[in-house]
Coordinates of C-alpha atoms in Angstrom, one line a residue:
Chain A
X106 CA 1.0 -31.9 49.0
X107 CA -1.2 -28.9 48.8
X108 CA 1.1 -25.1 48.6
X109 CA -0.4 -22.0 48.9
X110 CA 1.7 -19.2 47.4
X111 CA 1.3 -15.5 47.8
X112 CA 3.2 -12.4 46.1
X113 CA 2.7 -8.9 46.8
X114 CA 6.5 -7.7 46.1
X115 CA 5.8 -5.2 43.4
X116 CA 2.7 -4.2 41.4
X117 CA 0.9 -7.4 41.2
X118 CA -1.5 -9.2 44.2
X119 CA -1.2 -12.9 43.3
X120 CA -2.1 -16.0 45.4
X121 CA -2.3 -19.8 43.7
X122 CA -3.3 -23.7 45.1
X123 CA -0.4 -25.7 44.0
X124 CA -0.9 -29.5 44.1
X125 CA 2.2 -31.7 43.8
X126 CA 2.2 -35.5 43.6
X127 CA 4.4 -37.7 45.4
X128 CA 6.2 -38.2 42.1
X129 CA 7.0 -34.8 42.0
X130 CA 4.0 -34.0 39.3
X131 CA 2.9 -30.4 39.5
X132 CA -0.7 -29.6 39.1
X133 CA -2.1 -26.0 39.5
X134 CA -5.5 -25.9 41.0
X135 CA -5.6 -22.0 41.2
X136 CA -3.6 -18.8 39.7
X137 CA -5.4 -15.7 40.9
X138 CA -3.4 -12.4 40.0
X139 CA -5.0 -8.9 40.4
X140 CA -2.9 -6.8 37.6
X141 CA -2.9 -3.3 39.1
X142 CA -1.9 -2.3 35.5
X143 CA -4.8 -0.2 34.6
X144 CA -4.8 2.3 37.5
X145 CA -0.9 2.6 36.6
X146 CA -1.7 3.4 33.1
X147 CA -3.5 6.1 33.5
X148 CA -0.4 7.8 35.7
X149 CA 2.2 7.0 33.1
X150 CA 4.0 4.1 35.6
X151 CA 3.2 2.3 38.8
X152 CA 2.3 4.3 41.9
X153 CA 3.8 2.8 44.8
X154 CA 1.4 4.0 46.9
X155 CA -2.2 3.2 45.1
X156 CA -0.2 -0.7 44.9
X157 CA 0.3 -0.8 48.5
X158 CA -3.2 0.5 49.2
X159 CA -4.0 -2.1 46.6
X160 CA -2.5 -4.6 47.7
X161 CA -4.4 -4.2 51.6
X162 CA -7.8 -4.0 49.5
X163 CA -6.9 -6.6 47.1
X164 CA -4.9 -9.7 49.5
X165 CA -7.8 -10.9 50.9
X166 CA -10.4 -12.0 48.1
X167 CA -7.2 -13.0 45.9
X168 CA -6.6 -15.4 48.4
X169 CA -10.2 -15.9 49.5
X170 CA -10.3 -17.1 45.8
X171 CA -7.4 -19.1 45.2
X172 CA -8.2 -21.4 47.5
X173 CA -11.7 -21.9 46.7
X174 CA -11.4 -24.5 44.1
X175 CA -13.5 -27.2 42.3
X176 CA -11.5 -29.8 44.7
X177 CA -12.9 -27.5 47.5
X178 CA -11.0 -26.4 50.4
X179 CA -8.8 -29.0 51.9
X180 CA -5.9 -29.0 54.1
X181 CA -3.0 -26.8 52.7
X182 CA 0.4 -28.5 53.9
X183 CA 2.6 -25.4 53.1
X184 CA 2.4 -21.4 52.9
X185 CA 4.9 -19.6 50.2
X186 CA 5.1 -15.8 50.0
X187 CA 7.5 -13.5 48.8
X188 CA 9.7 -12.2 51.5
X189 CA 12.9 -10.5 49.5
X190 CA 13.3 -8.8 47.3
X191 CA 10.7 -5.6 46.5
X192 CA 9.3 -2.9 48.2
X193 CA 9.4 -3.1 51.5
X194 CA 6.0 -1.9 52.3
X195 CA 4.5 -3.8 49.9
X196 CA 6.0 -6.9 50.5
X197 CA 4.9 -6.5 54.4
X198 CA 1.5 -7.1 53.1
X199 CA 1.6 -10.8 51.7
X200 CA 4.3 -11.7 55.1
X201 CA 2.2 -10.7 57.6
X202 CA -1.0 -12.1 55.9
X203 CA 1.0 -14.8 55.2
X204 CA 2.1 -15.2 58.5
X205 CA -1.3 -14.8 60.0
X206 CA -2.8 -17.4 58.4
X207 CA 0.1 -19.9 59.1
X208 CA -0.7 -19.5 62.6
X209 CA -4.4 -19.9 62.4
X210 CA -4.2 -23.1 60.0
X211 CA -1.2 -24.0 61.9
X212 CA 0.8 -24.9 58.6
X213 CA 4.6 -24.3 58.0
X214 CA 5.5 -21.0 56.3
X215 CA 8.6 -20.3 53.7
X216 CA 10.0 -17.0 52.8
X217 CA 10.6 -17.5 48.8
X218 CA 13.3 -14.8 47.4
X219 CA 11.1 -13.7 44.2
X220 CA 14.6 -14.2 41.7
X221 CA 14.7 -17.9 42.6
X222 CA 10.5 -17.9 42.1
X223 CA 10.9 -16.3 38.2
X224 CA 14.0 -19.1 37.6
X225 CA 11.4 -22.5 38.7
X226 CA 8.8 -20.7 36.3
X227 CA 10.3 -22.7 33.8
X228 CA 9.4 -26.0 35.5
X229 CA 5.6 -24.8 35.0
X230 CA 5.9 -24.3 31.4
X231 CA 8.0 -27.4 30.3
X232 CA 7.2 -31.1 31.6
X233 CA 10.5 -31.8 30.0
X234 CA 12.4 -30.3 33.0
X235 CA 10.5 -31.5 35.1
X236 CA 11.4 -35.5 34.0
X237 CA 15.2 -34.3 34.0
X238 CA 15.8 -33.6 37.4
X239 CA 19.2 -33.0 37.9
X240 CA 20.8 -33.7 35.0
X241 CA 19.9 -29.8 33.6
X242 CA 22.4 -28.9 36.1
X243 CA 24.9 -26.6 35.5
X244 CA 22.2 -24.4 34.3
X245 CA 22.9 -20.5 33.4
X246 CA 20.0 -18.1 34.0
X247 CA 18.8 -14.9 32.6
X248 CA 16.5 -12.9 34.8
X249 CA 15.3 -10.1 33.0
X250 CA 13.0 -7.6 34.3
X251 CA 11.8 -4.2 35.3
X252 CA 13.9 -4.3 38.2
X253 CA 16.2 -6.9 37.4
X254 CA 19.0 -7.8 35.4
X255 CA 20.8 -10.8 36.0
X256 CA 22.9 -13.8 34.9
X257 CA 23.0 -16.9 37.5
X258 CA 24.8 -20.2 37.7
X259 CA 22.3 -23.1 39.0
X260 CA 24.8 -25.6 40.0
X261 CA 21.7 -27.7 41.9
X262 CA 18.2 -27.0 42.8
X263 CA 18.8 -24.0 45.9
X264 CA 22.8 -23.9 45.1
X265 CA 23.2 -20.1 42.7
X266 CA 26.0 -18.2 42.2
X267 CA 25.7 -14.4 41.0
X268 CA 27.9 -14.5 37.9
X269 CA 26.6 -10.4 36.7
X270 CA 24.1 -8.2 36.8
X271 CA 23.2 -4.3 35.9
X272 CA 25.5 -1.6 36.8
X273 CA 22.3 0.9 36.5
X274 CA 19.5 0.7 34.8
X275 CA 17.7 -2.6 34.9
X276 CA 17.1 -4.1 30.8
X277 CA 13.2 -3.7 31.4
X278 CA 13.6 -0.2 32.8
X279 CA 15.5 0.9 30.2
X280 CA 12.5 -0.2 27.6
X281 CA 10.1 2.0 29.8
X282 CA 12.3 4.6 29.7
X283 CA 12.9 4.8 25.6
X284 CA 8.9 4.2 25.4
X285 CA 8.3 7.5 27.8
X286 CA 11.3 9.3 25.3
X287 CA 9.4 8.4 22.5
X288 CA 6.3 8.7 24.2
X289 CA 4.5 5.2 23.6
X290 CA 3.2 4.9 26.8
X291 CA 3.8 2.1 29.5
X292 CA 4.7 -0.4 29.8
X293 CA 7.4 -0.4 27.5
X294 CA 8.5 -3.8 27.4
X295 CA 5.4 -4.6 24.6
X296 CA 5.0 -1.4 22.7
X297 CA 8.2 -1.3 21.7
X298 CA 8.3 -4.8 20.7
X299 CA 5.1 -3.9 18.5
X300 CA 6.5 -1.1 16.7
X301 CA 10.2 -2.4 16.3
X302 CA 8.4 -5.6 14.0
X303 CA 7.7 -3.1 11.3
X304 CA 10.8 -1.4 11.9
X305 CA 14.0 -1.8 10.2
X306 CA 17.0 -3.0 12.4
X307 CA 19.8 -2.0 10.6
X308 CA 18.9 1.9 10.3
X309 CA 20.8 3.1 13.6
X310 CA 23.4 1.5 15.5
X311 CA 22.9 1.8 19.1
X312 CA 25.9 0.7 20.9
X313 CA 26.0 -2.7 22.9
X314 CA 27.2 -1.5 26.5
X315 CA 29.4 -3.6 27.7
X316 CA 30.1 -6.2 25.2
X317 CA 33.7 -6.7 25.3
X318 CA 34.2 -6.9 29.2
X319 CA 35.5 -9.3 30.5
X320 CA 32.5 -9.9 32.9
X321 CA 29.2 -10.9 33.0
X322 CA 27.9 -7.1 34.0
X323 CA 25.3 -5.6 32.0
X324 CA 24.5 -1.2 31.6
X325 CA 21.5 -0.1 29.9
X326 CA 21.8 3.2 31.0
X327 CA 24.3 4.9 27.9
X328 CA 21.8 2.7 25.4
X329 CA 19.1 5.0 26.4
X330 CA 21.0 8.1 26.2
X331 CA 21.9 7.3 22.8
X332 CA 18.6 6.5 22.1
X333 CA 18.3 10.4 23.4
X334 CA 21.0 11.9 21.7
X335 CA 19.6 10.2 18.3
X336 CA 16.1 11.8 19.0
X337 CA 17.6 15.1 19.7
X338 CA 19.0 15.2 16.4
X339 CA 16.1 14.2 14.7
X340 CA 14.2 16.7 16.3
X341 CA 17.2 19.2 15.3
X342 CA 17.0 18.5 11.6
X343 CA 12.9 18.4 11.1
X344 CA 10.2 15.7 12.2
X345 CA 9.6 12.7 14.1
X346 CA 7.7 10.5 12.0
X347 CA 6.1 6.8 12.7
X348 CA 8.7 5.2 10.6
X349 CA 11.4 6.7 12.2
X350 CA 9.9 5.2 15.5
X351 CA 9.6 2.3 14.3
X352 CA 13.1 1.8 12.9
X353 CA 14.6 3.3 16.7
X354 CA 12.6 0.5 18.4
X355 CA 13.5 -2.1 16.0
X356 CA 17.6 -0.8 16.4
X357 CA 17.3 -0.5 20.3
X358 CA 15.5 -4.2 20.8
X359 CA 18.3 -5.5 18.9
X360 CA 21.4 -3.6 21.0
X361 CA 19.4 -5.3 24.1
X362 CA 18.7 -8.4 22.9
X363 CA 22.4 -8.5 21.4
X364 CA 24.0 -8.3 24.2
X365 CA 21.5 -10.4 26.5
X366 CA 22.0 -13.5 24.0
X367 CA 25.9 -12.7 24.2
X368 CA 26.5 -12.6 27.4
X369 CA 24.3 -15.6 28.5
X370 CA 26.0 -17.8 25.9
X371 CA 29.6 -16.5 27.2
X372 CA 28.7 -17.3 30.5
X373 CA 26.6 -20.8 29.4
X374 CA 30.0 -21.6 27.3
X375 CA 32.3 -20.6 30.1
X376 CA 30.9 -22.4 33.1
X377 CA 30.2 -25.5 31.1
X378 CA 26.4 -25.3 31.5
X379 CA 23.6 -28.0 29.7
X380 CA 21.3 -25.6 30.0
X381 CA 19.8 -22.2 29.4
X382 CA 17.1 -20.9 31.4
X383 CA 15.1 -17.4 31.1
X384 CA 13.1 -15.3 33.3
X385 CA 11.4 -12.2 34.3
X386 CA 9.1 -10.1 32.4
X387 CA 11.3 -9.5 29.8
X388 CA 11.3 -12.9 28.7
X389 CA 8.1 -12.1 27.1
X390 CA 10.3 -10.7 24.4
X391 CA 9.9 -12.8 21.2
X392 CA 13.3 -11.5 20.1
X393 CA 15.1 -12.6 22.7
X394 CA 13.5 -15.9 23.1
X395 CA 14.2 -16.6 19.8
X396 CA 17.8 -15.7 19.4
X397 CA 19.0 -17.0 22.5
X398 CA 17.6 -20.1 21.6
X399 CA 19.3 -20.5 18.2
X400 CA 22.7 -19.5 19.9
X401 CA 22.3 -21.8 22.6
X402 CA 20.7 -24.5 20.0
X403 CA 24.4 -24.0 18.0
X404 CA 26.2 -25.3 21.2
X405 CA 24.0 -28.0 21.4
X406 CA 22.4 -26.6 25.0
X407 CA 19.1 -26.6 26.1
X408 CA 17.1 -23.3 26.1
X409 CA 14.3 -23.2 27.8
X410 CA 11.7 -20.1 28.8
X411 CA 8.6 -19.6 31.1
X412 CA 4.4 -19.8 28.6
X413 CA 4.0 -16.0 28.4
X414 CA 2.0 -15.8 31.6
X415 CA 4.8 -16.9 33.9
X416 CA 7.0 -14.6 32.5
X417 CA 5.1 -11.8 34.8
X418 CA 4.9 -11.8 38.5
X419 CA 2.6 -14.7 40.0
X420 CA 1.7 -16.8 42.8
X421 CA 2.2 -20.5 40.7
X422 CA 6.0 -20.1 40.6
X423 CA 6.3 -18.4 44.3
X424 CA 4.4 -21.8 45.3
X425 CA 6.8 -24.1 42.9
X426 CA 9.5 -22.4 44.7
X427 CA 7.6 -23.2 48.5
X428 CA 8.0 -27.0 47.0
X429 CA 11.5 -26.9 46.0
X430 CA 12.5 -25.5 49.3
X431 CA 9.5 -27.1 51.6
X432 CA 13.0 -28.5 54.1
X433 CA 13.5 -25.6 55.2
X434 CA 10.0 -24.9 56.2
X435 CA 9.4 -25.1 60.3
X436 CA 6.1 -25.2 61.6
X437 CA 7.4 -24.5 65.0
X438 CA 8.7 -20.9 64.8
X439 CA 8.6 -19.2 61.3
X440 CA 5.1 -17.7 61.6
X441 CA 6.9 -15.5 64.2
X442 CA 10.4 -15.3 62.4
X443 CA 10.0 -14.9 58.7
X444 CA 10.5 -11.2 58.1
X445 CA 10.6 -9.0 54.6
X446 CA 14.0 -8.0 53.6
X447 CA 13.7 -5.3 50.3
X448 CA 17.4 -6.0 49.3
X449 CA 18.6 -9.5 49.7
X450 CA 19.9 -10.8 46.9
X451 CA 20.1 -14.4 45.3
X452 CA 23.3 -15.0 45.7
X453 CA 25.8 -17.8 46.2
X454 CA 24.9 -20.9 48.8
X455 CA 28.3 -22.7 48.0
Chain B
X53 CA 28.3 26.1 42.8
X54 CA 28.3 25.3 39.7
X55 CA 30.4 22.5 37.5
X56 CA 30.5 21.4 33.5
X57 CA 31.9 18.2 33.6
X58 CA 32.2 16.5 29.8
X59 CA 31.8 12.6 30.7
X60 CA 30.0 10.1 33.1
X61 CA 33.5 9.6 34.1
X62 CA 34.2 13.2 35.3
X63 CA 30.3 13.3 36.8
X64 CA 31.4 10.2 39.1
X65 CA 35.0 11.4 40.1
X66 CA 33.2 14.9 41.1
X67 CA 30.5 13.3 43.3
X68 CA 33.7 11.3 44.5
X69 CA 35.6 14.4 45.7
X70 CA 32.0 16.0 47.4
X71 CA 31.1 13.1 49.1
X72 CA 33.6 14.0 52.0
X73 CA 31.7 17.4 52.5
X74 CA 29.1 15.6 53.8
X75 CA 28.4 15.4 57.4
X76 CA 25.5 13.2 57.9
X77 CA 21.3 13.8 58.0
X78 CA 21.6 15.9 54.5
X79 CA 19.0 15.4 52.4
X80 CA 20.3 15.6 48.8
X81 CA 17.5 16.2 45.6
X82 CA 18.8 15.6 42.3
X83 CA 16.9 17.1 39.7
X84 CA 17.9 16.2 35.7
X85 CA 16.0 14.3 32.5
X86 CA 16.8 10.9 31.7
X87 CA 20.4 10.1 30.7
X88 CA 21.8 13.1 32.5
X89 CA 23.9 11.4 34.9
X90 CA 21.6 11.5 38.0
X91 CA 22.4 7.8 38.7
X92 CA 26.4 8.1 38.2
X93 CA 26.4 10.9 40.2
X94 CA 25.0 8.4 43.0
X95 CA 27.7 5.9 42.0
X96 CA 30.3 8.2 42.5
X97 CA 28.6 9.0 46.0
X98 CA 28.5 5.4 47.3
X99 CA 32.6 5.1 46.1
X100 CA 33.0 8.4 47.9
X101 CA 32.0 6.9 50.8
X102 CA 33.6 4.0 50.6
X103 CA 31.0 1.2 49.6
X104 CA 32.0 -1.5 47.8
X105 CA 28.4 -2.7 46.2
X106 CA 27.2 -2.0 43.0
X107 CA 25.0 0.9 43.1
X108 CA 22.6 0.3 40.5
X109 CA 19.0 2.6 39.7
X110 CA 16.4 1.8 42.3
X111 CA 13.8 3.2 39.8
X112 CA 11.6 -0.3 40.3
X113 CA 12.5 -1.3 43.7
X114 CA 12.0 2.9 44.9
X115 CA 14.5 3.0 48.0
X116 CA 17.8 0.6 48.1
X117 CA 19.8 1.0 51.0
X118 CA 23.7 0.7 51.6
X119 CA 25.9 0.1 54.1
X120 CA 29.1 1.8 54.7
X121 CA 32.3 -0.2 55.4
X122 CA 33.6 1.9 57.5
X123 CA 31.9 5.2 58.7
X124 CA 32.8 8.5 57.0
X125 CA 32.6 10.8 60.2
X126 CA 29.0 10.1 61.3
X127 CA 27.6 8.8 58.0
X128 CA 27.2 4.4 58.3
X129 CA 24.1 4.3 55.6
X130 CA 23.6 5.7 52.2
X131 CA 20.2 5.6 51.0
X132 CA 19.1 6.0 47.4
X133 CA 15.8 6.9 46.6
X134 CA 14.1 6.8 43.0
X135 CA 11.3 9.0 43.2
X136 CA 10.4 8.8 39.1
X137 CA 7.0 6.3 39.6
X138 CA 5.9 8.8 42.3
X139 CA 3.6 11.2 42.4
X140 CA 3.8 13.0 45.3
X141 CA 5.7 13.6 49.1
X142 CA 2.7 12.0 50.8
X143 CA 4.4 8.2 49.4
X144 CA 7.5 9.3 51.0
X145 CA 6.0 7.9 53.6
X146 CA 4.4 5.2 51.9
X147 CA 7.9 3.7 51.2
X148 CA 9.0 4.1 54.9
X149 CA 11.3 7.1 53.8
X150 CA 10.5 8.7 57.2
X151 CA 12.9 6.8 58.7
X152 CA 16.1 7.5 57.1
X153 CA 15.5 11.5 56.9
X154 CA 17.5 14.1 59.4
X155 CA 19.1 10.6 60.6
X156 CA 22.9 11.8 61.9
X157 CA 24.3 8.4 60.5
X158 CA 22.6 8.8 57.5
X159 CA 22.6 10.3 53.6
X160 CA 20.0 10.6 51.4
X161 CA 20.0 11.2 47.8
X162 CA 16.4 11.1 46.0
X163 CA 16.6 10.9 42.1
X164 CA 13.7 12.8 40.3
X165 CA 13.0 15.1 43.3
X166 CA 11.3 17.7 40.8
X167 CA 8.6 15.1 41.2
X168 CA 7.8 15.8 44.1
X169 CA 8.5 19.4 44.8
X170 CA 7.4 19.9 48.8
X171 CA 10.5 17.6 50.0
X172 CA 12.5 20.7 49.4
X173 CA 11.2 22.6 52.8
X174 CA 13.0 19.9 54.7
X175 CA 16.4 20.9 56.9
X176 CA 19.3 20.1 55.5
X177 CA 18.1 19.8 51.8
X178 CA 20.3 20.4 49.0
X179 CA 19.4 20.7 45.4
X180 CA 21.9 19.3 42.6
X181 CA 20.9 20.3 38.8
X182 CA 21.7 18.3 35.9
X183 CA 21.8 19.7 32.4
X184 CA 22.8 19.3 29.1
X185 CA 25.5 20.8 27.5
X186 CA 25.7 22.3 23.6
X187 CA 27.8 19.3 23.0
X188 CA 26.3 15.6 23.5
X189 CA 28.5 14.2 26.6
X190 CA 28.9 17.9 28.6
X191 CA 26.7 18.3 31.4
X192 CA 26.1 21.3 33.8
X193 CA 25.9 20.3 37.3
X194 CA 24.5 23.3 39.6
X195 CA 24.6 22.6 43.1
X196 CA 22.6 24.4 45.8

């Protein structure tokens, strides 16, 4: 079957052809994504409003261009788009297109939530879970991000339970925010990264918020006013200098990844789980990829993590996510019912 | 008024005790530099009122909205706005703002409204300041 998947939930205009054999092989006959990040750059972070006037200019030919692939345009069985979580007005884009052309083609529509969508990335980056099937299951996931923070039990493919998330700030918000207190520019996710590899990690000690509870909640919000404080007293007692930069990145990824890795495994040991699985933007992290998977590797569970390019948003894992949940597609009403919601969570479908 | 408080703990319990001043359709603009407690000021709100969810920074997501329990005379809604990524009132509107603002049922409290300075000609707008204080966990709250 042929999915068409489209994502407009935050900065990103993405649209990919997803073909999927009866045997459940995945093959991706388009990924289109129009990264807005330039125009943000030169603002010093995303403007809402230039992505949602983006996002009008840019749906159209993102799509127009998805689907026109070598295999040429033939039938599309299924339309995925992002309906929760994001900004509202941006997600209203990709619906209603989406939901226009549902009714024109006359093919079902599914509302994917974009949490679920950044957990089946890993299915596009390792054939091995794909041959699994179920027997990953329980699996533990990490969605990192700009906006989110979050661990998850996967008891079955569509079955999650919330086990934590961020009291505050979200883990890749708190590395733009550092980056802008040290002023490195956005996004912060990668710069910091880059400077904290020739940095030494044992300089500072940031503290690891919330280590010791007894939950699986995450804050990122005292790091970075310690980060502050620290930077205030530099700045008391002389210079700021590029070693000293580097050695505060280099501390800081550590407190985050730290805690990440801990809390993951605590929750992977707890619940019993055969596998790890990471997503979100932040999984670009090299750090974090790396130690999770040694601490996981000790237990002898599976890690797995999205290829670097479906670690950001995209259309490929919005359409994987269409296929994983194509039952609950109606061709009969949803081009009239599917509506956005900004704040639905993933939650628990016990 | 003004009010030192000397940890995010006595931040949230004072937001706690001003959330029942609140009538409904105020427009609240917290003004403050990272780490200053703008966000645990908001989480003392939301328990103030009564809400059970975890009231985490909408910086990414712009606008999160919560329901109240139970109403707190007319207020059913708290809104929390983020306006840090914007650049200016016009996306107000943008983000479908419009429709929460001199609402009787609802509160709004915008983060970083110092980005966005014309907001503050709107009825029923109230300024809170947060500083630092000479020692590393004080903070100066001035409320207008």
């Amino acid at each position: 079957m042929k999915i068409l998947g489209i994502e407009t939930s935050c900065d990103e205009t993405a649209a990919s052809l997803l073909e999927i054999s009866a045997i459940g092989k995945i093959k991706i006959l388009s990924s289109v994504v129009s990264s807005q990040i330039k125009t943000h750059q030169q603002y010093g972070g995303i403007v809402p409003e230039v992505a949602a006037r983006k996002h009008v200019q840019n749906i159209i030919p993102v799509i127009a261009k998805s689907i026109k692939t070598k295999s040429n345009f033939s039938k599309i069985d299924l339309i995925a788009v992002t309906s929760r979580p994001g900004l509202i007005t941006s997600l209203q884009i990709g619906v209603q297109t989406a939901k226009t052309l549902a009714y024109l083609w006359r093919v079902p529509l599914i509302g994917i939530n974009h949490l679920e969508a950044h957990i089946y990335s890993n299915w596009l980056s390792n054939d091995k879970l794909q041959k699994l099937g179920r027997k990953i299951f329980p699996a533990v996931c990490l969605l990192v991000s700009g906006g989110h923070t979050e661990l998850i039990l996967m008891k079955n493919f569509g079955q999650y339970e919330l086990l934590g998330q961020t009291r505050d700030d979200a883990v890749g918000e708190a590395f733009d925010k550092v980056a802008k207190l040290l002023n490195l520019g956005y996004p912060g996710g990668p710069v910091i990264e880059r400077y904290a590899k020739t940095g030494q990690n044992d300089k500072i000690e940031f503290p690891r918020p919330m280590i010791k509870a007894k939950n699986f909640d995450f804050s990122f919000s005292g790091l970075k006013t310690a980060v502050r404080y620290y930077l205030e007293q530099i700045k008391t007692n002389g210079k700021l200098n590029q070693k000293m930069i580097q050695d505060i990145c280099s501390a800081f990824q550590k407190a985050v990844v730290e805690v990440l890795t801990y809390k993951t495994i605590k929750a992977a040991t707890e619940f019993k789980a055969k596998t790890v699985l990471l997503g979100g933007g932040v999984s670009a992290n090299k750090l974090l990829r790396s130690n999770l998977k040694k601490q996981a590797q000790k237990l002898d569970i599976a890690c797995y993590y999205p290829k670097f390019k479906y670690t950001q948003d995209n259309a490929v894992m919005i359409a994987l996510a269409g296929y994983f949940n194509r039952k609950k597609a109606n061709l009969q009403q949803n081009w009239q019912t599917l509506t956005s919601n900004p704040n639905l969570k993933l939650t628990s479908k016990k | 008024m003004k009010k030192v408080t000397h940890s995010a703990t006595e931040t949230k319990k004072l937001a706690i005790e001003l959330a029942k001043n609140f009538k409904g359709g105020e427009l609240l603009g917290l003004e403050g530099d990272l780490g200053s407690g703008k966000t645990v000021f908001v989480q003392g709100l939301a328990k103030g009122l009564g809400i059970k969810e975890k009231v985490n920074s909408p910086t990414f997501v712009l606008m999160k909205i919560y329901q109240l329990p139970k109403a707190v005379k007319q207020i059913t809604q708290l809104v929390h706005v983020d306006a840090y990524r914007l650049q200016g009132a016009q996306e107000f509107k943008d983000i479908g703002l419009d429709e929460y603002t001199d609402k009787k049922n609802t509160l709004v409290v915008i983060e970083w409204i110092d980005k966005v300075a014309k907001v503050k000609s709107w009825a029923k707008y109230k300024q809170i300041s947060f500083n630092f204080g000479e020692k590393p966990n004080n903070r100066t709250i001035l409320i207008k």
